[in-house]
């Protein structure tokens, strides 16, 4: 894992935390500070869109050589399952138990075993289903994005065992995308989501990184890249980073000004801008690190990046608990909202880091070495 990407991953997760924390303090039942809340309104889309692009990048970077190699399917599925399910199941179980212990929250846990099973497997669900939240993910609301990730993993699995069938599925998806994106309900509407394109953008970014060799790159670069890649100078990664950050700031500004809600800027346009910014930033930091310039090498950013998956899953219920506690303490007004925001973010980060260090990392290392000795690397932070 590139250290720069690890740091970016931590920053993206932190943006999502700020987004949900600002949403909480904006609610009338808590502080009703909508002006303060709007300052972080861009974080959710910017952070999640980055993860979609990064996921496409990582999968192509690691598994492009597996396409058309059916014998590698088992290894691929094992790695993907170990990375996504154990941590999710652990946090899901904890939140479920906590919700069942509070009478007012018991309705948030699906009573239907079939719905619960689909939630555990991250199978896409219709938001209109009883017991399912508006995002289509019960219990852990933020798990909607993981449903897309699992579908992407299965698409790549098909490419590994049957590339031609994969092309057929891709063609059918294109037809569905252009015919059902705005008019179809679940499940066709789910598979016509605009963010699915971000996986492809991440894959294209990985391909470009493979095909380019940064001047002064370390000798540890893959031999295939060193032999056939296009050599680029240090100005390339700097320009890519500058463009990426500039586009990110521009998109965040448009988002914060409420132009999407006003209908001036379409949601798809913002997703495209966030996706393009993410791709440029990923390319920039990867090429910079290839020539020895690491962004975010500080241990704090590395730990935050390693704990980003836990942070993504834990923060939403923790923010809710913190906000309720702030109400019990009698905090009000702008000062109270700022304090609650700081506490919610701090508690979320601290809990995620502790969970990663003492639960997630040991668990994944054990699972990676227990049955598949060759998959010891699966115990490393999720990508």
Short mmCIF file of C-alpha atoms in Angstrom, two decimals:
data_model
loop_
_atom_site.label_atom_id
_atom_site.label_comp_id
_atom_site.label_asym_id
_atom_site.label_seq_id
_atom_site.Cartn_x
_atom_site.Cartn_y
_atom_site.Cartn_z
CA UNK A 1 0.00 0.00 0.00
CA UNK A 2 1.33 3.42 -0.94
CA UNK A 3 1.68 5.51 2.21
CA UNK A 4 0.27 8.51 0.38
CA UNK A 5 -2.88 6.58 -0.52
CA UNK A 6 -3.19 5.40 3.06
CA UNK A 7 -3.13 9.01 4.24
CA UNK A 8 -5.65 10.04 1.57
CA UNK A 9 -7.92 7.25 2.71
CA UNK A 10 -7.82 8.52 6.26
CA UNK A 11 -8.57 12.07 5.12
CA UNK A 12 -11.51 10.89 3.00
CA UNK A 13 -13.00 8.99 5.94
CA UNK A 14 -12.55 12.06 8.13
CA UNK A 15 -14.45 14.15 5.57
CA UNK A 16 -17.38 11.73 5.78
CA UNK A 17 -17.32 11.97 9.58
CA UNK A 18 -17.47 15.77 9.45
CA UNK A 19 -20.32 15.52 6.95
CA UNK A 20 -22.47 13.40 9.24
CA UNK A 21 -21.50 15.38 12.34
CA UNK A 22 -22.57 18.62 10.66
CA UNK A 23 -25.83 16.91 9.65
CA UNK A 24 -26.48 16.07 13.29
CA UNK A 25 -25.87 19.58 14.63
CA UNK A 26 -28.11 20.96 11.87
CA UNK A 27 -31.12 18.96 13.07
CA UNK A 28 -33.68 20.95 15.08
CA UNK A 29 -33.84 18.22 17.74
CA UNK A 30 -30.19 18.88 18.51
CA UNK A 31 -28.73 22.32 17.81
CA UNK A 32 -30.41 23.46 14.60
CA UNK A 33 -27.21 25.21 13.48
CA UNK A 34 -27.74 24.88 9.73
CA UNK A 35 -25.24 27.59 8.80
CA UNK A 36 -22.42 25.83 10.64
CA UNK A 37 -23.58 22.50 9.28
CA UNK A 38 -23.47 23.71 5.69
CA UNK A 39 -19.75 24.38 6.03
CA UNK A 40 -19.09 20.64 5.84
CA UNK A 41 -21.89 19.61 3.48
CA UNK A 42 -19.45 18.60 0.73
CA UNK A 43 -17.59 16.05 2.85
CA UNK A 44 -19.94 13.13 2.37
CA UNK A 45 -19.95 13.07 -1.41
CA UNK A 46 -16.29 14.05 -1.73
CA UNK A 47 -15.15 11.35 0.69
CA UNK A 48 -17.38 8.55 -0.60
CA UNK A 49 -16.61 9.34 -4.24
CA UNK A 50 -12.90 9.16 -3.43
CA UNK A 51 -13.40 5.69 -1.94
CA UNK A 52 -15.22 4.52 -5.08
CA UNK A 53 -12.35 5.70 -7.29
CA UNK A 54 -9.75 4.28 -4.90
CA UNK A 55 -11.52 0.92 -4.84
CA UNK A 56 -11.44 0.72 -8.63
CA UNK A 57 -7.76 1.71 -8.55
CA UNK A 58 -6.79 -0.90 -5.96
CA UNK A 59 -8.70 -3.77 -7.54
CA UNK A 60 -7.19 -3.12 -10.97
CA UNK A 61 -3.73 -2.52 -9.50
CA UNK A 62 -3.74 -5.82 -7.61
CA UNK A 63 -5.93 -8.09 -9.71
CA UNK A 64 -5.59 -7.01 -13.35
CA UNK A 65 -3.27 -9.97 -13.90
CA UNK A 66 -5.98 -12.32 -12.58
CA UNK A 67 -8.47 -11.50 -15.35
CA UNK A 68 -9.05 -14.58 -17.50
CA UNK A 69 -7.34 -16.83 -14.92
CA UNK A 70 -10.13 -18.93 -13.32
CA UNK A 71 -7.68 -20.69 -10.99
CA UNK A 72 -7.13 -17.39 -9.20
CA UNK A 73 -10.81 -16.87 -8.37
CA UNK A 74 -10.61 -18.56 -4.97
CA UNK A 75 -7.69 -16.44 -3.85
CA UNK A 76 -9.38 -13.27 -5.11
CA UNK A 77 -12.68 -13.99 -3.36
CA UNK A 78 -10.92 -14.93 -0.13
CA UNK A 79 -8.94 -11.69 -0.07
CA UNK A 80 -12.00 -9.57 -0.81
CA UNK A 81 -14.17 -11.36 1.75
CA UNK A 82 -11.56 -11.05 4.49
CA UNK A 83 -11.18 -7.36 3.80
CA UNK A 84 -14.84 -6.41 3.86
CA UNK A 85 -16.93 -8.82 5.95
CA UNK A 86 -15.28 -9.57 9.34
CA UNK A 87 -14.97 -5.92 10.35
CA UNK A 88 -18.44 -5.15 9.04
CA UNK A 89 -20.02 -8.12 10.84
CA UNK A 90 -18.31 -7.25 14.12
CA UNK A 91 -19.50 -3.64 14.12
CA UNK A 92 -22.92 -4.65 12.78
CA UNK A 93 -23.35 -7.08 15.70
CA UNK A 94 -22.30 -4.48 18.27
CA UNK A 95 -24.68 -1.85 16.91
CA UNK A 96 -27.49 -4.42 16.66
CA UNK A 97 -27.07 -5.45 20.29
CA UNK A 98 -26.96 -1.83 21.41
CA UNK A 99 -30.13 -1.03 19.45
CA UNK A 100 -31.99 -4.06 20.82
CA UNK A 101 -31.06 -2.99 24.35
CA UNK A 102 -32.85 0.36 23.87
CA UNK A 103 -36.62 -0.01 23.36
CA UNK A 104 -36.86 3.15 21.26
CA UNK A 105 -34.25 1.81 18.81
CA UNK A 106 -35.44 -1.77 18.41
CA UNK A 107 -37.36 -0.93 15.25
CA UNK A 108 -34.07 -0.08 13.53
CA UNK A 109 -33.12 -3.78 13.57
CA UNK A 110 -34.90 -5.81 10.87
CA UNK A 111 -37.28 -8.36 12.32
CA UNK A 112 -37.36 -10.37 9.11
CA UNK A 113 -34.54 -12.98 9.05
CA UNK A 114 -34.27 -12.73 5.24
CA UNK A 115 -33.75 -8.96 5.41
CA UNK A 116 -31.20 -9.43 8.18
CA UNK A 117 -29.31 -12.04 6.15
CA UNK A 118 -29.19 -9.76 3.12
CA UNK A 119 -27.92 -6.95 5.33
CA UNK A 120 -25.13 -9.18 6.65
CA UNK A 121 -24.12 -10.20 3.12
CA UNK A 122 -24.39 -6.61 1.85
CA UNK A 123 -26.94 -7.57 -0.77
CA UNK A 124 -28.56 -4.46 -2.31
CA UNK A 125 -32.03 -3.82 -0.90
CA UNK A 126 -35.00 -1.70 -1.84
CA UNK A 127 -35.20 1.30 0.55
CA UNK A 128 -38.99 0.80 0.57
CA UNK A 129 -38.58 -2.58 2.31
CA UNK A 130 -39.86 -2.52 5.92
CA UNK A 131 -36.98 -2.29 8.37
CA UNK A 132 -34.59 -0.91 5.73
CA UNK A 133 -33.38 2.69 5.94
CA UNK A 134 -33.67 5.26 3.18
CA UNK A 135 -30.15 4.37 2.04
CA UNK A 136 -31.10 0.73 1.50
CA UNK A 137 -28.85 -0.46 4.35
CA UNK A 138 -30.42 -1.37 7.71
CA UNK A 139 -28.66 -0.95 11.08
CA UNK A 140 -25.48 0.56 9.62
CA UNK A 141 -26.85 3.29 7.37
CA UNK A 142 -23.51 3.99 5.71
CA UNK A 143 -23.24 0.40 4.43
CA UNK A 144 -25.08 1.39 1.24
CA UNK A 145 -21.72 2.13 -0.38
CA UNK A 146 -20.45 -1.33 0.58
CA UNK A 147 -23.33 -2.86 -1.37
CA UNK A 148 -21.94 -1.21 -4.50
CA UNK A 149 -18.46 -2.41 -3.60
CA UNK A 150 -19.60 -6.02 -3.24
CA UNK A 151 -21.33 -5.83 -6.63
CA UNK A 152 -18.10 -4.46 -8.11
CA UNK A 153 -16.14 -7.32 -6.53
CA UNK A 154 -18.52 -9.83 -8.11
CA UNK A 155 -18.18 -8.14 -11.50
CA UNK A 156 -14.40 -8.49 -11.29
CA UNK A 157 -14.85 -12.12 -10.18
CA UNK A 158 -16.80 -12.72 -13.39
CA UNK A 159 -13.97 -11.11 -15.37
CA UNK A 160 -11.55 -13.54 -13.75
CA UNK A 161 -13.49 -16.67 -14.73
CA UNK A 162 -15.23 -15.53 -17.94
CA UNK A 163 -13.98 -12.29 -19.54
CA UNK A 164 -16.39 -12.54 -22.48
CA UNK A 165 -19.38 -12.94 -20.20
CA UNK A 166 -18.07 -9.97 -18.26
CA UNK A 167 -18.12 -7.87 -21.44
CA UNK A 168 -21.72 -8.92 -22.04
CA UNK A 169 -22.69 -7.88 -18.52
CA UNK A 170 -20.88 -4.57 -19.03
CA UNK A 171 -22.82 -4.00 -22.27
CA UNK A 172 -26.12 -4.75 -20.52
CA UNK A 173 -25.13 -2.38 -17.73
CA UNK A 174 -24.49 0.42 -20.25
CA UNK A 175 -27.97 -0.11 -21.73
CA UNK A 176 -29.50 -0.10 -18.25
CA UNK A 177 -27.52 3.00 -17.27
CA UNK A 178 -28.79 5.10 -20.15
CA UNK A 179 -32.37 3.85 -20.01
CA UNK A 180 -33.02 3.53 -16.27
CA UNK A 181 -30.82 6.06 -14.53
CA UNK A 182 -33.60 8.51 -13.72
CA UNK A 183 -36.83 6.61 -14.35
CA UNK A 184 -36.43 3.08 -12.96
CA UNK A 185 -37.01 1.89 -9.43
CA UNK A 186 -35.07 -0.78 -7.55
CA UNK A 187 -33.28 -2.96 -8.62
CA UNK A 188 -32.63 -1.46 -12.07
CA UNK A 189 -32.26 1.98 -10.55
CA UNK A 190 -29.60 0.69 -8.17
CA UNK A 191 -27.46 -0.61 -11.02
CA UNK A 192 -27.88 2.65 -12.93
CA UNK A 193 -26.30 4.71 -10.17
CA UNK A 194 -23.87 7.29 -11.54
CA UNK A 195 -21.21 6.46 -8.94
CA UNK A 196 -20.63 3.05 -10.51
CA UNK A 197 -18.67 4.87 -13.21
CA UNK A 198 -16.16 5.88 -10.53
CA UNK A 199 -14.96 2.28 -10.23
CA UNK A 200 -14.05 2.38 -13.93
CA UNK A 201 -12.35 5.74 -13.44
CA UNK A 202 -10.25 4.24 -10.66
CA UNK A 203 -9.31 1.31 -12.88
CA UNK A 204 -8.29 3.68 -15.67
CA UNK A 205 -6.15 5.61 -13.18
CA UNK A 206 -4.40 2.40 -12.12
CA UNK A 207 -3.77 1.49 -15.77
CA UNK A 208 -2.25 4.91 -16.39
CA UNK A 209 -0.07 4.58 -13.30
CA UNK A 210 1.12 1.19 -14.56
CA UNK A 211 1.95 2.64 -17.97
CA UNK A 212 3.97 5.59 -16.66
CA UNK A 213 7.33 5.63 -14.92
CA UNK A 214 8.26 8.66 -12.84
CA UNK A 215 11.74 10.07 -13.36
CA UNK A 216 13.94 8.95 -10.52
CA UNK A 217 11.53 6.14 -9.59
CA UNK A 218 12.82 3.46 -7.28
CA UNK A 219 14.16 0.26 -8.75
CA UNK A 220 11.40 -1.63 -6.96
CA UNK A 221 8.85 -0.65 -9.60
CA UNK A 222 7.39 -3.63 -11.46
CA UNK A 223 9.72 -4.77 -14.21
CA UNK A 224 6.96 -4.62 -16.80
CA UNK A 225 6.42 -0.95 -16.09
CA UNK A 226 10.11 -0.19 -16.18
CA UNK A 227 10.43 -1.85 -19.59
CA UNK A 228 7.35 -0.57 -21.37
CA UNK A 229 6.12 2.48 -19.50
CA UNK A 230 6.09 6.10 -20.53
CA UNK A 231 8.57 8.13 -18.56
CA UNK A 232 7.15 11.27 -16.96
CA UNK A 233 8.92 14.06 -15.12
CA UNK A 234 8.27 15.30 -11.57
CA UNK A 235 6.13 18.10 -12.98
CA UNK A 236 3.52 15.48 -13.94
CA UNK A 237 2.60 14.43 -10.42
CA UNK A 238 2.74 18.03 -9.19
CA UNK A 239 0.45 19.21 -11.96
CA UNK A 240 -1.91 16.29 -11.37
CA UNK A 241 -2.07 17.06 -7.66
CA UNK A 242 -2.65 20.77 -8.24
CA UNK A 243 -5.42 20.10 -10.74
CA UNK A 244 -7.00 17.49 -8.48
CA UNK A 245 -7.02 19.72 -5.42
CA UNK A 246 -8.26 22.69 -7.47
CA UNK A 247 -11.16 20.70 -8.90
CA UNK A 248 -11.96 19.34 -5.43
CA UNK A 249 -12.06 22.85 -3.97
CA UNK A 250 -14.21 24.10 -6.86
CA UNK A 251 -16.68 21.23 -6.48
CA UNK A 252 -16.79 21.66 -2.70
CA UNK A 253 -17.49 25.37 -3.15
CA UNK A 254 -20.37 24.71 -5.55
CA UNK A 255 -21.72 22.13 -3.13
CA UNK A 256 -21.41 24.39 -0.08
CA UNK A 257 -23.16 27.26 -1.85
CA UNK A 258 -26.16 24.99 -2.31
CA UNK A 259 -26.16 25.19 -6.09
CA UNK A 260 -27.04 21.51 -6.36
CA UNK A 261 -30.07 21.88 -4.09
CA UNK A 262 -31.12 24.93 -6.10
CA UNK A 263 -30.97 22.93 -9.32
CA UNK A 264 -28.16 25.03 -10.81
CA UNK A 265 -25.65 22.16 -10.65
CA UNK A 266 -26.74 18.56 -11.17
CA UNK A 267 -25.70 15.88 -8.71
CA UNK A 268 -24.09 13.92 -11.54
CA UNK A 269 -21.90 16.93 -12.33
CA UNK A 270 -20.64 17.12 -8.75
CA UNK A 271 -19.98 13.38 -8.67
CA UNK A 272 -18.01 13.73 -11.92
CA UNK A 273 -15.97 16.59 -10.46
CA UNK A 274 -15.27 14.76 -7.21
CA UNK A 275 -14.39 11.62 -9.16
CA UNK A 276 -12.05 13.46 -11.52
CA UNK A 277 -10.41 15.23 -8.59
CA UNK A 278 -9.93 11.89 -6.81
CA UNK A 279 -8.38 10.27 -9.89
CA UNK A 280 -5.95 13.17 -10.38
CA UNK A 281 -4.98 13.17 -6.71
CA UNK A 282 -4.44 9.39 -6.70
CA UNK A 283 -2.31 9.56 -9.84
CA UNK A 284 -0.34 12.48 -8.43
CA UNK A 285 0.49 10.92 -5.07
CA UNK A 286 1.32 7.53 -6.61
CA UNK A 287 3.73 9.03 -9.14
CA UNK A 288 5.23 11.27 -6.46
CA UNK A 289 5.81 8.31 -4.17
CA UNK A 290 7.32 6.32 -7.04
CA UNK A 291 10.08 8.90 -7.17
CA UNK A 292 10.42 9.00 -3.37
CA UNK A 293 8.18 11.92 -2.39
CA UNK A 294 5.67 10.61 0.16
CA UNK A 295 2.64 12.70 1.10
CA UNK A 296 1.15 12.06 4.52
CA UNK A 297 3.96 9.85 5.81
CA UNK A 298 3.37 10.96 9.40
CA UNK A 299 2.45 8.05 11.66
CA UNK A 300 -0.81 9.73 12.65
CA UNK A 301 -2.08 9.84 9.07
CA UNK A 302 -0.98 6.26 8.50
CA UNK A 303 -2.87 5.02 11.55
CA UNK A 304 -5.94 7.01 10.54
CA UNK A 305 -5.76 5.53 7.06
CA UNK A 306 -5.43 2.02 8.43
CA UNK A 307 -8.45 2.63 10.67
CA UNK A 308 -10.50 4.31 7.93
CA UNK A 309 -12.82 1.35 7.34
CA UNK A 310 -13.62 1.08 11.04
CA UNK A 311 -14.06 4.85 11.19
CA UNK A 312 -16.47 4.77 8.27
CA UNK A 313 -18.63 2.10 9.92
CA UNK A 314 -18.47 3.31 13.52
CA UNK A 315 -18.85 7.07 13.26
CA UNK A 316 -22.56 7.33 12.43
CA UNK A 317 -23.95 5.59 15.54
CA UNK A 318 -21.29 7.23 17.71
CA UNK A 319 -22.26 10.70 16.49
CA UNK A 320 -25.87 9.95 17.43
CA UNK A 321 -24.82 8.91 20.94
CA UNK A 322 -22.65 12.02 21.40
CA UNK A 323 -25.43 14.36 20.26
CA UNK A 324 -27.91 12.81 22.68
CA UNK A 325 -25.37 13.16 25.47
CA UNK A 326 -24.86 16.83 24.61
CA UNK A 327 -28.61 17.38 24.93
CA UNK A 328 -28.62 15.70 28.35
CA UNK A 329 -25.78 18.01 29.42
CA UNK A 330 -27.86 21.00 28.37
CA UNK A 331 -25.55 22.37 25.66
CA UNK A 332 -27.19 24.86 23.31
CA UNK A 333 -26.35 27.50 20.72
CA UNK A 334 -23.38 27.91 18.41
CA UNK A 335 -20.84 27.27 21.15
CA UNK A 336 -22.54 24.05 22.14
CA UNK A 337 -22.74 22.95 18.51
CA UNK A 338 -19.02 23.55 17.97
CA UNK A 339 -18.18 21.64 21.13
CA UNK A 340 -20.47 18.77 20.14
CA UNK A 341 -18.93 18.68 16.67
CA UNK A 342 -15.42 18.46 18.11
CA UNK A 343 -16.40 15.77 20.61
CA UNK A 344 -18.28 13.70 18.01
CA UNK A 345 -15.36 13.73 15.58
CA UNK A 346 -12.78 13.04 18.31
CA UNK A 347 -14.76 10.17 19.82
CA UNK A 348 -15.32 8.64 16.39
CA UNK A 349 -11.63 8.79 15.48
CA UNK A 350 -10.46 7.50 18.87
CA UNK A 351 -12.94 4.62 18.85
CA UNK A 352 -12.01 3.66 15.29
CA UNK A 353 -8.27 3.67 16.00
CA UNK A 354 -8.72 1.61 19.17
CA UNK A 355 -11.00 -0.83 17.35
CA UNK A 356 -8.52 -1.15 14.49
CA UNK A 357 -5.50 -1.71 16.72
CA UNK A 358 -7.08 -4.09 19.22
CA UNK A 359 -9.83 -5.85 17.24
CA UNK A 360 -9.69 -5.39 13.47
CA UNK A 361 -5.99 -5.81 12.80
CA UNK A 362 -5.47 -8.89 15.01
CA UNK A 363 -8.68 -10.44 13.68
CA UNK A 364 -7.73 -9.97 10.04
CA UNK A 365 -4.22 -11.26 10.60
CA UNK A 366 -5.60 -14.36 12.26
CA UNK A 367 -8.12 -14.97 9.50
CA UNK A 368 -5.53 -14.38 6.80
CA UNK A 369 -3.14 -16.92 8.30
CA UNK A 370 -5.67 -19.43 9.64
CA UNK A 371 -6.94 -21.10 6.51
CA UNK A 372 -5.09 -19.41 3.66
CA UNK A 373 -1.42 -19.09 4.67
CA UNK A 374 -0.68 -17.44 1.34
CA UNK A 375 -3.13 -14.69 2.21
CA UNK A 376 -1.32 -13.32 5.25
CA UNK A 377 -1.29 -9.96 3.52
CA UNK A 378 -5.06 -9.91 3.88
CA UNK A 379 -4.52 -8.98 7.49
CA UNK A 380 -3.15 -5.63 6.42
CA UNK A 381 -5.44 -2.58 6.37
CA UNK A 382 -8.37 -2.89 4.01
CA UNK A 383 -7.96 -1.29 0.59
#
